[in-house]
Every structure is written in structure tokens, then in C-alpha cells.
Short mmCIF file of C-alpha atoms (C1' of nucleotides) in Angstrom, two decimals:
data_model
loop_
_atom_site.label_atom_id
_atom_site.label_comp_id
_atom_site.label_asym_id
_atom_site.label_seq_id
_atom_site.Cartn_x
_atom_site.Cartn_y
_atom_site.Cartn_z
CA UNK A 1 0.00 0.00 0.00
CA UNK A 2 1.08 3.52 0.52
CA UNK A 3 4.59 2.99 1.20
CA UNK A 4 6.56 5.70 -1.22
CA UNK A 5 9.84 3.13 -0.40
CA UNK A 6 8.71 0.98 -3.98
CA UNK A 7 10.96 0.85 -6.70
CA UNK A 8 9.86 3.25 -9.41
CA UNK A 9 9.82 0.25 -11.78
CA UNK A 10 6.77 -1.36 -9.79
CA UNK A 11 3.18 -0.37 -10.58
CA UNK A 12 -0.10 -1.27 -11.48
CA UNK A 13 1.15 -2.08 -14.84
CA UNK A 14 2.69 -4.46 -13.97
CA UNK A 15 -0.43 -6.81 -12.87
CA UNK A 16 -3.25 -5.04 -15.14
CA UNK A 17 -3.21 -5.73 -18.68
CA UNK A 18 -5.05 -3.00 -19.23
CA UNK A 19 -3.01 -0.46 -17.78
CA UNK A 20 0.32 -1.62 -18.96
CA UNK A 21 -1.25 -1.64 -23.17
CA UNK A 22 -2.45 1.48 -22.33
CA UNK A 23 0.59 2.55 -21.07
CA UNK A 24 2.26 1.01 -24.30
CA UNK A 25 -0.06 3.24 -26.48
CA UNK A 26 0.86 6.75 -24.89
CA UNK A 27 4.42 5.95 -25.26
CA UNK A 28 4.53 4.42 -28.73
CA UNK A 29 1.76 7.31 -29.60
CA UNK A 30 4.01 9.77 -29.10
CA UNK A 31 7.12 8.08 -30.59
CA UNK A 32 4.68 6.99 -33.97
CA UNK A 33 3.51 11.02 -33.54
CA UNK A 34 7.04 12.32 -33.77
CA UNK A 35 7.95 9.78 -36.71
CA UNK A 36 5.06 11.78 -38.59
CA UNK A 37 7.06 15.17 -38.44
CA UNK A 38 5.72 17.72 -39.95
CA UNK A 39 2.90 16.55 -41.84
CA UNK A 40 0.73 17.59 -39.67
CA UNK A 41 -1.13 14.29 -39.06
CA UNK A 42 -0.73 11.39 -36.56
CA UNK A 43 0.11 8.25 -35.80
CA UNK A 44 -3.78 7.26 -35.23
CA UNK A 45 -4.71 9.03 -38.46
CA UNK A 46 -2.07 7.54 -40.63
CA UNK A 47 -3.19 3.64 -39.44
CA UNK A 48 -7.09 5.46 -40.56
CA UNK A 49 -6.29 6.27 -44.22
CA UNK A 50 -3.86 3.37 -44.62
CA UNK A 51 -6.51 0.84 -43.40
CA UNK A 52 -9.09 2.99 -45.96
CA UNK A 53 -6.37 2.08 -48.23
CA UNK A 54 -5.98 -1.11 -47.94
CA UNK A 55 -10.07 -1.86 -47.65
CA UNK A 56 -11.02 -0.42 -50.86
CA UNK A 57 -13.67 2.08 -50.00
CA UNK A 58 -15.17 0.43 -46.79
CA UNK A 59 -18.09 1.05 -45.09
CA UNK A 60 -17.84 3.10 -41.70
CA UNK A 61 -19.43 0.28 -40.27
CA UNK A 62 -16.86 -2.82 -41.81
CA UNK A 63 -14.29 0.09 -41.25
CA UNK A 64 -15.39 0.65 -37.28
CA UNK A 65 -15.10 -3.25 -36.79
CA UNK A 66 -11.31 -3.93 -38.33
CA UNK A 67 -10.49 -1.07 -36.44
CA UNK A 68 -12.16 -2.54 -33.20
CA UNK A 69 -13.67 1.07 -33.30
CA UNK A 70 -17.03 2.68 -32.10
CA UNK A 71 -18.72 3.41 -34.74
CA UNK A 72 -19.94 6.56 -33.53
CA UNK A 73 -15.71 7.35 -32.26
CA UNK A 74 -14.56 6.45 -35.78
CA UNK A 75 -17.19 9.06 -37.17
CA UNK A 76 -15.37 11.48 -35.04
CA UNK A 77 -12.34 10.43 -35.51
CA UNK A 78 -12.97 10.90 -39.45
CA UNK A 79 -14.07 14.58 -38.89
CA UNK A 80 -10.76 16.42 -39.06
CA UNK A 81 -9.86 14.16 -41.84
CA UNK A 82 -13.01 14.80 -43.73
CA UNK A 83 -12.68 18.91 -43.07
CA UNK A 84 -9.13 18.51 -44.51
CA UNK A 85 -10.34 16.89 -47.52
CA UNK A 86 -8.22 13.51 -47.10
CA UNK A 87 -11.36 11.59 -47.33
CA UNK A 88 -14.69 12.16 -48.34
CA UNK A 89 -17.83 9.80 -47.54
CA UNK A 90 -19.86 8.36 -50.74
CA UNK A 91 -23.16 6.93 -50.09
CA UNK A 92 -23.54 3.23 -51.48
CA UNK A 93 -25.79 2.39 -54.57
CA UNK A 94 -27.73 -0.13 -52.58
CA UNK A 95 -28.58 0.59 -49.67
CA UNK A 96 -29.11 4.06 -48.47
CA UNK A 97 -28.48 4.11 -45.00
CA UNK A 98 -24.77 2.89 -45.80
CA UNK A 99 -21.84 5.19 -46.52
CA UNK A 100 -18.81 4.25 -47.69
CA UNK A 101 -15.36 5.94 -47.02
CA UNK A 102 -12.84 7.08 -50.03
CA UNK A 103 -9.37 8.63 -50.09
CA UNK A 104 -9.39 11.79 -51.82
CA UNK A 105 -6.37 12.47 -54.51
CA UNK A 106 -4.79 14.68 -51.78
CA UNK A 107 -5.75 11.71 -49.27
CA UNK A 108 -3.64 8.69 -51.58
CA UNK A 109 -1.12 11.87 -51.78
CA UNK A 110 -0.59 11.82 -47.85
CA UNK A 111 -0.82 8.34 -47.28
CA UNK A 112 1.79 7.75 -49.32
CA UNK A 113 4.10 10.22 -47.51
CA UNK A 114 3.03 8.60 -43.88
CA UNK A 115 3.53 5.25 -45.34
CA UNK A 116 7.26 6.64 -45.86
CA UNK A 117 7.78 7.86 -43.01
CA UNK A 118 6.01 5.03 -41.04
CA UNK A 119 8.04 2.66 -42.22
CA UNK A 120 11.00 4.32 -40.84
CA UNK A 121 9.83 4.17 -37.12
CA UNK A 122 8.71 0.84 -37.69
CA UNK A 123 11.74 0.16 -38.80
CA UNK A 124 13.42 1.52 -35.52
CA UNK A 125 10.84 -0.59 -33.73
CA UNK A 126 11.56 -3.72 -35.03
CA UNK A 127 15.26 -2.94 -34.35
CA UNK A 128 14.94 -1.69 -30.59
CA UNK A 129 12.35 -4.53 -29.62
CA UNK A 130 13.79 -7.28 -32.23
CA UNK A 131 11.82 -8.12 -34.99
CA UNK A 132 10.83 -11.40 -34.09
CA UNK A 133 9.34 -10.41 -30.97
CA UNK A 134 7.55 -7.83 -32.63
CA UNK A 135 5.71 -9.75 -35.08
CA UNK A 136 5.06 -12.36 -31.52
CA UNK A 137 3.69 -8.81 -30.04
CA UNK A 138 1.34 -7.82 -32.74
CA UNK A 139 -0.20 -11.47 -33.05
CA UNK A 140 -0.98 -11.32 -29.60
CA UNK A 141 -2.35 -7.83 -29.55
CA UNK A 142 -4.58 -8.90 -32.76
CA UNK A 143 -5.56 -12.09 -31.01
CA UNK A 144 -6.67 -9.67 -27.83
CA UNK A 145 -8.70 -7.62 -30.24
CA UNK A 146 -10.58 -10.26 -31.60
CA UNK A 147 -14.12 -10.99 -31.14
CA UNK A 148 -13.09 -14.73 -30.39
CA UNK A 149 -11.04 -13.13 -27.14
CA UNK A 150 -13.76 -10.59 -26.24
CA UNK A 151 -16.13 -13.89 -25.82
CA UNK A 152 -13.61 -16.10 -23.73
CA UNK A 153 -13.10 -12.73 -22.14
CA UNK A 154 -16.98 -11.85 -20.90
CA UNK A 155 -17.27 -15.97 -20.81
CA UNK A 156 -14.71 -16.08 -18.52
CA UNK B 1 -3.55 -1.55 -52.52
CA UNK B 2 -7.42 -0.92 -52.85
CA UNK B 3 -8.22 -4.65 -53.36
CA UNK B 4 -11.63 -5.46 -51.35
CA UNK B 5 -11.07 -9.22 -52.00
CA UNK B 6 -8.71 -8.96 -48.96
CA UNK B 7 -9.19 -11.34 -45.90
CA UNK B 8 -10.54 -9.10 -42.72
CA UNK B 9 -8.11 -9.85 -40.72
CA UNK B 10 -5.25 -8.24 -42.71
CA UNK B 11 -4.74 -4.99 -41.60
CA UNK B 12 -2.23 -2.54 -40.63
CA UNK B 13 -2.30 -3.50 -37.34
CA UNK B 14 -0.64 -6.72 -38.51
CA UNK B 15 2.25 -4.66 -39.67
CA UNK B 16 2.27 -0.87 -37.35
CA UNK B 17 3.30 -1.73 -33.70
CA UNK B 18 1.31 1.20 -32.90
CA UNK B 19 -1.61 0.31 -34.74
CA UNK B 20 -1.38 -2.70 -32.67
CA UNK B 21 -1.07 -1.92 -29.27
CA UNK B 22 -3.79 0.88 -29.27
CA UNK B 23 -6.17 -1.29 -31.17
CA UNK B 24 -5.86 -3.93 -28.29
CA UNK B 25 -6.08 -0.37 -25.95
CA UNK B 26 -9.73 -0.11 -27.47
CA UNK B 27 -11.13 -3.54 -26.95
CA UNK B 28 -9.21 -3.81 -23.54
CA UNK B 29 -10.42 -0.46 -22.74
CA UNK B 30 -14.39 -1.27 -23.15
CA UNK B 31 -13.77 -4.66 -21.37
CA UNK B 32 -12.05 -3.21 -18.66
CA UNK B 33 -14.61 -0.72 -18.47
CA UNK B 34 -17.85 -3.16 -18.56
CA UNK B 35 -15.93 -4.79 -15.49
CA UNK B 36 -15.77 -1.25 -13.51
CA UNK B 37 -19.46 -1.73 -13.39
CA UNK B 38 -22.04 0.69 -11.85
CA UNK B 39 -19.06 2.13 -10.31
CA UNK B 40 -19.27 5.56 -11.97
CA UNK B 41 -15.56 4.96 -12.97
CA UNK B 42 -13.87 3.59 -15.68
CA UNK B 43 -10.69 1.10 -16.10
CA UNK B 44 -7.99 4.41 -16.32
CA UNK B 45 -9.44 5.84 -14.00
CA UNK B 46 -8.86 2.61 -11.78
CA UNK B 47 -5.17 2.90 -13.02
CA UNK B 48 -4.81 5.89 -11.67
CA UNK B 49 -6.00 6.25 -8.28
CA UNK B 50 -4.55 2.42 -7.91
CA UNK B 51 -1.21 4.11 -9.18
CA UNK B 52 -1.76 7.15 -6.79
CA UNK B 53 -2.07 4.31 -3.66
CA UNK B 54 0.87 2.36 -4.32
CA UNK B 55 3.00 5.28 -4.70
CA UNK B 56 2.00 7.21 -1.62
CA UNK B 57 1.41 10.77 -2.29
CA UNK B 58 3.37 11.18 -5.15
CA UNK B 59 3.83 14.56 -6.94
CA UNK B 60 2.29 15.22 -10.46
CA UNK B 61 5.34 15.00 -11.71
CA UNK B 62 6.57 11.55 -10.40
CA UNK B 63 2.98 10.19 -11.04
CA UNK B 64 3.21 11.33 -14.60
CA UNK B 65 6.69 9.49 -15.30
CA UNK B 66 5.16 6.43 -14.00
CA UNK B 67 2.33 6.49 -16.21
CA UNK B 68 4.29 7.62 -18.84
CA UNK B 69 1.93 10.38 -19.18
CA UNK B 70 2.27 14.21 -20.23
CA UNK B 71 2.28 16.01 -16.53
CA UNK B 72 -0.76 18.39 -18.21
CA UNK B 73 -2.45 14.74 -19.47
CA UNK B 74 -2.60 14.10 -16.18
CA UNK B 75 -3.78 16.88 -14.47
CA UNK B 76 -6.40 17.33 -17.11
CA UNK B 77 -7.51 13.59 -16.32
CA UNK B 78 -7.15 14.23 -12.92
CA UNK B 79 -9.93 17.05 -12.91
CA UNK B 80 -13.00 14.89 -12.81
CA UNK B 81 -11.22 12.44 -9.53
CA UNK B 82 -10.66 15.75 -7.81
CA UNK B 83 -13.82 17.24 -8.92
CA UNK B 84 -15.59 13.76 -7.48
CA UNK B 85 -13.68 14.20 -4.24
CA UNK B 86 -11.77 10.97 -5.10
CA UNK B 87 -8.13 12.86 -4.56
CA UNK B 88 -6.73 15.84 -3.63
CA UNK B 89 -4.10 18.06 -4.45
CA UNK B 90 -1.42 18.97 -1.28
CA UNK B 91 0.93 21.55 -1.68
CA UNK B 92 4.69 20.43 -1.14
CA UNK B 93 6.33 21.62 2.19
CA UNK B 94 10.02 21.99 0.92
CA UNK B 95 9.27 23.40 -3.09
CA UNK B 96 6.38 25.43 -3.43
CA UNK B 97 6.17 24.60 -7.10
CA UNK B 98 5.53 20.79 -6.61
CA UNK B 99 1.88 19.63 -5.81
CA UNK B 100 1.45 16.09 -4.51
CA UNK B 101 -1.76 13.76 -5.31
CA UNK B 102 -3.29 12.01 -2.43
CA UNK B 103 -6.32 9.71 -1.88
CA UNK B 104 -9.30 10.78 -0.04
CA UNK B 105 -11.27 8.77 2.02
CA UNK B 106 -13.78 8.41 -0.47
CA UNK B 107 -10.89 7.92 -3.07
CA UNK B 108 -9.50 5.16 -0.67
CA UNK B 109 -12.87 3.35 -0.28
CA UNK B 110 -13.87 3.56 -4.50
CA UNK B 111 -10.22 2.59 -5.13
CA UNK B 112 -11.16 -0.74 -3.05
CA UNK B 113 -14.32 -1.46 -4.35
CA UNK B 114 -12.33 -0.81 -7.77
CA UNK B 115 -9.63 -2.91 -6.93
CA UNK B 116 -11.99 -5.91 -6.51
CA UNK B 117 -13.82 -5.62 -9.60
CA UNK B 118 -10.62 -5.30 -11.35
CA UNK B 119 -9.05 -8.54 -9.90
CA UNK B 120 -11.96 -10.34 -11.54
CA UNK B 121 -11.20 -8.74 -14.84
CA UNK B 122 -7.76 -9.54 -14.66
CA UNK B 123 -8.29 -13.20 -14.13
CA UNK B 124 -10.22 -13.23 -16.62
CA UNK B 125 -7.72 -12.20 -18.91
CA UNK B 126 -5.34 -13.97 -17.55
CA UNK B 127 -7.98 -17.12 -18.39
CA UNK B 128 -8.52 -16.35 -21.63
CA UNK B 129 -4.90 -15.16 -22.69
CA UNK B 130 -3.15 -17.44 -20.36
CA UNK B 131 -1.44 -16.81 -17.04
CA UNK B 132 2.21 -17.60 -18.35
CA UNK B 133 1.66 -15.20 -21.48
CA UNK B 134 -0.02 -12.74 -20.03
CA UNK B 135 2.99 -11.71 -17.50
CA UNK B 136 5.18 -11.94 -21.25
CA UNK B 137 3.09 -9.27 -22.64
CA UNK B 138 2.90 -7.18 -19.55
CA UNK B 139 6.58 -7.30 -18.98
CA UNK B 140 7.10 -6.31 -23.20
CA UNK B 141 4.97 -3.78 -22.67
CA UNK B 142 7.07 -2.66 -19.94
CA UNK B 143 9.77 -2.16 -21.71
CA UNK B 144 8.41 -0.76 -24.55
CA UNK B 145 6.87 2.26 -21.77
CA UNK B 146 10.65 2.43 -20.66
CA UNK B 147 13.09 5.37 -21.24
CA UNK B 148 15.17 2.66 -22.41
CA UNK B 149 13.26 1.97 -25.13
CA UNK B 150 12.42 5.36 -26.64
CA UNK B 151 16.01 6.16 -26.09
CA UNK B 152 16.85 2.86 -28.56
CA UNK B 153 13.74 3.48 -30.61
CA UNK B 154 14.62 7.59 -31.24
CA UNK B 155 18.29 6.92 -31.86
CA UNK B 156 17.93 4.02 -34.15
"C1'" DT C 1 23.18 39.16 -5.08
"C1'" DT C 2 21.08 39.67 -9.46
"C1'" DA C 3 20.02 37.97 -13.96
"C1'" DA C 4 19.46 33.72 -16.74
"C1'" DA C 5 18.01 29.00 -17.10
"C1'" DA C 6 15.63 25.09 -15.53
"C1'" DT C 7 11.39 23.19 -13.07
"C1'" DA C 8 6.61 22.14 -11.94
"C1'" DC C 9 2.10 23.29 -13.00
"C1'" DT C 10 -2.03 25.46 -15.33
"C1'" DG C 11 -5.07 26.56 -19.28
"C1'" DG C 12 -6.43 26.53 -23.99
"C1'" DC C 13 -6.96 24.07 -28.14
"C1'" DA C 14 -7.13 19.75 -30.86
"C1'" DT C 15 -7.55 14.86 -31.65
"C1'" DA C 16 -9.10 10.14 -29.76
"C1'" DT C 17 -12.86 7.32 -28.04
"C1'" DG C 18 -17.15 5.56 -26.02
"C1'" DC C 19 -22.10 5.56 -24.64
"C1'" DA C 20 -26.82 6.89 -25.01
"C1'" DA C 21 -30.47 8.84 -27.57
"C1'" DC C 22 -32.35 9.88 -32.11
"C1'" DT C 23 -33.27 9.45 -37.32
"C1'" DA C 24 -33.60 7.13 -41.61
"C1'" DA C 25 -33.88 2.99 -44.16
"C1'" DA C 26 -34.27 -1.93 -44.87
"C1'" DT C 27 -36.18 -6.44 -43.24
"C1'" DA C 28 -38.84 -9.62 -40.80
"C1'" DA C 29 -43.20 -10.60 -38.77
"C1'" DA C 30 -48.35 -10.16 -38.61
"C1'" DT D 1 -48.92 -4.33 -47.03
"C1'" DT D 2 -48.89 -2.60 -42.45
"C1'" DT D 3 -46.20 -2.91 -38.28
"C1'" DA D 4 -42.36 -4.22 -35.37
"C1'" DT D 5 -37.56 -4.91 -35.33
"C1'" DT D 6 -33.01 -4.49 -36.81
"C1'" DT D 7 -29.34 -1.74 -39.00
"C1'" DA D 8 -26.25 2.16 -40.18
"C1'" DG D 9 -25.21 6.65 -39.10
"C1'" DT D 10 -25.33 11.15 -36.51
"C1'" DT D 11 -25.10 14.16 -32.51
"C1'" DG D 12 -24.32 15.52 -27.79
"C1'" DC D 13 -21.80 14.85 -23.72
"C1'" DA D 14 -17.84 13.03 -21.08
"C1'" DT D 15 -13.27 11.23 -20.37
"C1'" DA D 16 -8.36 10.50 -22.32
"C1'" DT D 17 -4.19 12.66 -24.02
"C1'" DG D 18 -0.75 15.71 -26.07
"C1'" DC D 19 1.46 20.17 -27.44
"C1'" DC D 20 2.29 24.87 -26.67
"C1'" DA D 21 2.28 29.15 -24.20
"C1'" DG D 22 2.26 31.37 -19.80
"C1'" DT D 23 3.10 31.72 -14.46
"C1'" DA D 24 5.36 30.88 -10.27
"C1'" DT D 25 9.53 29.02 -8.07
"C1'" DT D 26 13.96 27.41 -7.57
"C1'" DT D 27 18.54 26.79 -8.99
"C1'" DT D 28 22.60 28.16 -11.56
"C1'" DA D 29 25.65 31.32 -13.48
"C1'" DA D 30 27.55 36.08 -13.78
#
DNA sequence: TTAAAATACTGGCATATGCAACTAAATAAA
DNA sequence: TTTATTTAGTTGCATATGCCAGTATTTTAA
């Protein structure tokens, strides 16, 4: 308990998943933040328009879930992307409560400059944590995001 | 690039550390949030005051190295635990300029009936990850937090 | 001892996320 | 087909976080 005498290397994250990916995220946000320089965009938004990218004009709602996103949070999320013309939301031919999201030209334009410069700090990633254990470390963090986890999770 | 026919569970996150680990901060986040219950609080917010506890009145500053969390971060998350009557700010004797964060009795009693919900969560986890792997991950993403770390990462 | 530099915090502004309530549209049930 | 239910998004409100600029102190250098 209260007993200031710890090591500074002892704490909650040590015993809460939770708090130690958590943890993981502020640091590596800010590292993946840096790596994005002066683009003016993030870490967060870069893995947004490179998953648009790779899903070929998704909906929000296929987007939300391979993002393990709310779908209400991703529409947010979208906003200052949308405002700065990266993206832009096309409604789909079928049905016409779905909307679908596109990169814009200046979106493929910017993606392709974060993919650059992404690759870099991923680069310094792998090298600082060893690139073995860093693909180990994003299996497991894609097996906790699954669905099949969340069950044995609330199962549990 | 834009191919649709992908499988769903490609993704950056497969290949962006950061992608990764604050994916797996969303679905942890909600789970570990669902366990906080009717509490009022949520799972960082449980971090936090459980951090607070085991370090014994530390100052802002201290408590934000731990976390690994801006010092204005955390006084802007602290607002709504101080506003709550959870914690409360004490001036330091020696340096005027330091503040130090201490529990209530309020704080103390939430941060137990916290603590309990949490331990089921965890074991949970721990159930559905595995004890053996989960203490791994924990102790990677340890040292991914570290100063060690973003001193390899940022020089590589 | 006085001015310059480093510290510890605060406040404002912006993005990140989630939940609950609400609307529109499509589908299943009567 | 009329009605109830389910789906896909949107909006408002709240917490989570970070950067930058500004204030109060303390420490260091002149």
C-alpha cells in the first residue's frame, strides 16, 4: 500500500493488462507522432487512411469493426480528416443508410508520404524490440482484439 | 492496394506496432470498463487512483513518469477524480512549485471497491490469454513504456 | 546578489474514443 | 402491405491525451 519506499519500476502495470497496453499506447503514440514530423497528421490518423487504403472504399461500419472502433468514435475520428479533404464519404448504390469511405487524390497523396515515413519508425521498432518479438507482439495484440477473445473474455 | 477481395483480418495493425497496441487499448479499454461496473468509474481511471495508492502521495510529476503520461495529461484527467472528491491536491512543504496527489477517504474506499472488480477482470484475462503469457506481454509492454526503449527506438 | 536558465504546474486548443439517444432505411413478422 | 424490429449513421456529452504558451519558483551562473 502507501509505502513511497517501492521501486519506481513497480506499478499497477505491472499486474493489469489494461493499464500496462495502455501505457504502451501513450508511449509508442508519441514516438509513432514524432515519426510523422511535420505533416501535420498522426500516428492514429495515418493507421485510418492506410486501413481505408488497404479496404477499398469500406463502409464506416466494416471500417469501425477492423479497427475494433465505435462506430460513432470512428465518425469522429474521421471529422478532421473529412474537413481537410483527405477523405470524403460516398453513399452506397444499394442501400441508403450505408456510406462508404474514399481517399481523396490529396488523401492517396498523404498516405503515401506517412507510409514513408512510417516505415522508418517501424523500422526503428523492429530494431529496438527485435523483430521477431515484434511480429510475436502484434499477433498477440490482434488475437486480444478479436471478437473470439472478447467472448472467452466476458465468458470467462 | 485498394483490393476489397482482402481477408478481414489483414490490416495494418498486422504490420504498425502502434496500430497494434492501441487497437488492443480499445477492446481492452471497453472490457475493462464493462468490469468497472455501476461504479461511476472507468478502467484508467482505476489505473490511476490504484497508481496514486501504491506510490504514496506522489507529486504530479513523479505520477506522470510512471504512467508515462504528459504532466498536463494528467492533471487534465485528474480534474474529474478531484472534482468527485476521489483525490486531492497537497501543496509540497520543501518546493512550493511541486503539488502532490493524495487519496481521499472516499478515493481510498472507491479505489477498493475498484480494486476488486478489477481482480476479476484480470483473471479473466489472464484465463482467456493465459497466465504464463499474459505476465510476457505485460513485462514487453514494460519495456516498450521504458526510457530505455524510446532512447533505442529515437536513436535508431 | 542579481540575472538567466531550468522546473513544476495550469489553461487553452485539438484529436481520440465511447455511450446513449435519435433518425432514416431496410427487413422480418403479422 | 402494415407494423415491429433491426441496422447504419449522426449528434451531444464526457473522459483520455498531447502540445504549446504562460506563471510561479527554484537553482545556476555572472
Amino acid at each position: 500500500m502507501a509505502d513511497a519506499t517501492q521501486e519506481p519500476e513497480d506499478g499497477i502495470w505491472l499486474y493489469c493488462s489494461n493499464s500496462a497496453v495502455r501505457r504502451a499506447a501513450r508511449q509508442l503514440g508519441r514516438l509513432y507522432d514524432d515519426a510523422m514530423g511535420d505533416t501535420g497528421l498522426k500516428g492514429t490518423q495515418f493507421s485510418l487512411l492506410s486501413q481505408i487504403w488497404r479496404s477499398g472504399e469500406p463502409t464506416l461500419k466494416n471500417l469501425a469493426e477492423a479497427m475494433v472502433m465505435d462506430l460513432s468514435a470512428l465518425g469522429h475520428t474521421l471529422k478532421p480528416l473529412l474537413r481537410d479533404g483527405f477523405v470524403e464519404l460516398v453513399p452506397d448504390e444499394k442501400d441508403r443508410r450505408v456510406k462508404r469511405v474514399r481517399l481523396t487524390e490529396a488523401g492517396e497523396a498523404i498516405q503515401r508520404e506517412l507510409t514513408s515515413r512510417w516505415q522508418a519508425a517501424q523500422s526503428r521498432f523492429d530494431a529496438a524490440f527485435g523483430k521477431e518479438k515484434s511480429e510475436e507482439l502484434r499477433r498477440m495484440l490482434a488475437f486480444i482484439s478479436s471478437p473470439e477473445f472478447a467472448e472467452r473474455f466476458t465468458a470467462g
